[in-house]
Amino acid sequence: MSFLDYFRGKKSGSANVAKERLQIIVAHERGQRDQPDYLPEMQQEILAVIRKYVQISDDMVQVEVDRNGSCSVLELNVTLPER
Amino acid sequence: MARIIVVTSGKGGVGKTTTSASISTGLAKRGHKTVVVDFDVGLRNLDLIMNCERRVVYDFVNVIQGDATLNQALIRDKRVDTLYILPTSQTREKEALTKEGVEKVINELAETFDYIICDSPAGIEHGALMALYYADEAVVVTNPEVSSVRDSDRILGILQSKSRRAEMGEDPVKEHLLLTRYNPDRVERGEMLSVADVEEILAIPLLGVIPESQVVLNASNQGLPVILETESDAGQAYDDAVARLLGEEREQRFMTNQKKGFFSRMFKGG
């Protein structure tokens, strides 16, 4: 902490970084918590099917379930490589 | 009706057993008939913290398997006469705690005790799930540190989905945050997450803040629940937490740096 920071009451420690990182990871993990158990396996199978035709990496398929009241929406995001 | 309270955290080494020992002792000191149950099968340690390691004859698993009665396994505390300890087994056999077995023992304990404190093992495996399954309330012990806070959030998710109350669709397990090893000096310097930071991230009600203190190690060395160190900050902080658990209003203490005044610094050598 510099001399001036002391008078500005500015905190230069790493706690802010810790808080920001935690907020992001906790929000992400909470989002996954409510997902059905079969999702990871389904994601792998979808990936396998797409790979029959296009070479893509694991992180290029994203599967999520959004619940809106009485119905659920299965959201499938596939990023195809540039040709 | 007995209140069943699990002391849990996900992460190891944050102070679950220290907290279980102090909370159960505090409740018993106030006259409530209390039992504290060690769920950490294979890594028995509550007995050491409660100073009854040489009095263990039968354990939790013996009772479940019908090799001993509950009364044979329960150890009466020598300091507080309404307090009992149910030690765990040192067996390496996994799944020695069956759901039915645990239920049977908890039900039998509930007939005679007002409070059943379940000291959970670390992790999210079988033992931890058994410790929280029958709970009405949970004390989530957290250190102001990233891995502990993340694991606490994980265990909160498990309480909300895998506990008996969640499975049966009953009222959810009542959650309490207990922040331990708190160092107000470091918080003030911006080096440590503050109470407010952790409360904001975990979003559960605060039961108390236990300051980082040398008294805790000193007490565990002697097998003394730190709440009995009534002159110490950590002991008083635990006493406040117990009072709040019983519905008393107590202002939060030990959250800020008790700045020493000019004179006390002069005369006590700072």
CSV table of N, CA, C and O in Angstrom, one decimal, chain A residues 44-71:
chain,number,residue,atom,x,y,z
A,44,GLN,N,-22.1,-35.7,-23.8
A,44,GLN,CA,-21.1,-36.6,-24.5
A,44,GLN,C,-21.6,-37.3,-25.7
A,44,GLN,O,-21.0,-37.4,-26.7
A,45,GLU,N,-22.9,-37.8,-25.6
A,45,GLU,CA,-23.5,-38.5,-26.7
A,45,GLU,C,-23.7,-37.5,-27.9
A,45,GLU,O,-23.5,-37.9,-29.1
A,46,ILE,N,-24.2,-36.4,-27.6
A,46,ILE,CA,-24.5,-35.4,-28.7
A,46,ILE,C,-23.1,-35.0,-29.4
A,46,ILE,O,-23.0,-35.0,-30.6
A,47,LEU,N,-22.1,-34.9,-28.5
A,47,LEU,CA,-20.8,-34.6,-29.1
A,47,LEU,C,-20.3,-35.7,-30.0
A,47,LEU,O,-19.8,-35.4,-31.1
A,48,ALA,N,-20.5,-36.9,-29.6
A,48,ALA,CA,-20.1,-38.1,-30.4
A,48,ALA,C,-20.8,-38.1,-31.8
A,48,ALA,O,-20.2,-38.4,-32.8
A,49,VAL,N,-22.1,-37.8,-31.8
A,49,VAL,CA,-22.9,-37.7,-33.0
A,49,VAL,C,-22.3,-36.6,-33.9
A,49,VAL,O,-22.1,-36.9,-35.1
A,50,ILE,N,-22.1,-35.5,-33.4
A,50,ILE,CA,-21.6,-34.4,-34.2
A,50,ILE,C,-20.2,-34.7,-34.8
A,50,ILE,O,-19.9,-34.4,-35.9
A,51,ARG,N,-19.5,-35.4,-34.0
A,51,ARG,CA,-18.1,-35.7,-34.4
A,51,ARG,C,-18.1,-36.7,-35.6
A,51,ARG,O,-17.0,-36.9,-36.2
A,52,LYS,N,-19.2,-37.4,-35.8
A,52,LYS,CA,-19.2,-38.2,-37.0
A,52,LYS,C,-19.1,-37.4,-38.3
A,52,LYS,O,-18.7,-37.9,-39.3
A,53,TYR,N,-19.5,-36.2,-38.2
A,53,TYR,CA,-19.5,-35.3,-39.4
A,53,TYR,C,-18.5,-34.2,-39.3
A,53,TYR,O,-17.9,-33.8,-40.3
A,54,VAL,N,-18.3,-33.6,-38.1
A,54,VAL,CA,-17.4,-32.4,-38.0
A,54,VAL,C,-16.5,-32.7,-36.8
A,54,VAL,O,-16.9,-33.2,-35.8
A,55,GLN,N,-15.2,-32.3,-37.0
A,55,GLN,CA,-14.3,-32.4,-35.9
A,55,GLN,C,-14.5,-31.2,-34.9
A,55,GLN,O,-14.2,-30.1,-35.3
A,56,ILE,N,-15.0,-31.4,-33.7
A,56,ILE,CA,-15.1,-30.3,-32.8
A,56,ILE,C,-14.5,-30.7,-31.4
A,56,ILE,O,-14.4,-31.9,-31.1
A,57,SER,N,-14.1,-29.8,-30.6
A,57,SER,CA,-13.6,-30.1,-29.3
A,57,SER,C,-14.7,-30.1,-28.3
A,57,SER,O,-15.8,-29.6,-28.5
A,58,ASP,N,-14.3,-30.7,-27.1
A,58,ASP,CA,-15.3,-30.9,-26.0
A,58,ASP,C,-16.1,-29.6,-25.6
A,58,ASP,O,-17.3,-29.6,-25.4
A,59,ASP,N,-15.4,-28.5,-25.6
A,59,ASP,CA,-16.0,-27.3,-25.1
A,59,ASP,C,-16.9,-26.6,-26.1
A,59,ASP,O,-17.4,-25.5,-25.9
A,60,MET,N,-17.0,-27.2,-27.3
A,60,MET,CA,-17.7,-26.5,-28.4
A,60,MET,C,-19.2,-26.9,-28.4
A,60,MET,O,-20.0,-26.3,-29.1
A,61,VAL,N,-19.6,-27.8,-27.5
A,61,VAL,CA,-21.0,-28.1,-27.3
A,61,VAL,C,-21.4,-27.8,-25.9
A,61,VAL,O,-20.8,-28.2,-24.9
A,62,GLN,N,-22.4,-26.9,-25.8
A,62,GLN,CA,-22.9,-26.6,-24.5
A,62,GLN,C,-24.4,-26.9,-24.4
A,62,GLN,O,-25.2,-26.5,-25.2
A,63,VAL,N,-24.7,-27.7,-23.3
A,63,VAL,CA,-26.1,-28.1,-23.1
A,63,VAL,C,-26.6,-27.5,-21.8
A,63,VAL,O,-25.9,-27.6,-20.8
A,64,GLU,N,-27.7,-26.9,-21.8
A,64,GLU,CA,-28.3,-26.3,-20.6
A,64,GLU,C,-29.8,-26.5,-20.6
A,64,GLU,O,-30.4,-26.6,-21.6
A,65,VAL,N,-30.3,-26.7,-19.4
A,65,VAL,CA,-31.8,-26.7,-19.3
A,65,VAL,C,-32.3,-25.5,-18.5
A,65,VAL,O,-31.8,-25.2,-17.4
A,66,ASP,N,-33.2,-24.8,-19.1
A,66,ASP,CA,-33.8,-23.6,-18.5
A,66,ASP,C,-35.2,-23.9,-18.1
A,66,ASP,O,-36.0,-24.4,-18.9
A,67,ARG,N,-35.5,-23.7,-16.8
A,67,ARG,CA,-36.9,-23.9,-16.4
A,67,ARG,C,-37.7,-22.7,-16.4
A,67,ARG,O,-37.3,-21.7,-15.7
A,68,ASN,N,-38.8,-22.7,-17.1
A,68,ASN,CA,-39.7,-21.5,-17.0
A,68,ASN,C,-41.1,-22.0,-16.5
A,68,ASN,O,-41.8,-22.5,-17.3
A,69,GLY,N,-41.3,-21.9,-15.3
A,69,GLY,CA,-42.6,-22.3,-14.7
A,69,GLY,C,-42.8,-23.8,-15.0
A,69,GLY,O,-42.1,-24.6,-14.5
A,70,SER,N,-43.8,-24.1,-15.8
A,70,SER,CA,-44.2,-25.5,-15.9
A,70,SER,C,-43.4,-26.2,-17.1
A,70,SER,O,-43.5,-27.4,-17.2
A,71,CYS,N,-42.7,-25.4,-17.9
A,71,CYS,CA,-42.0,-26.1,-19.0
A,71,CYS,C,-40.5,-25.9,-18.9
A,71,CYS,O,-40.0,-24.9,-18.4
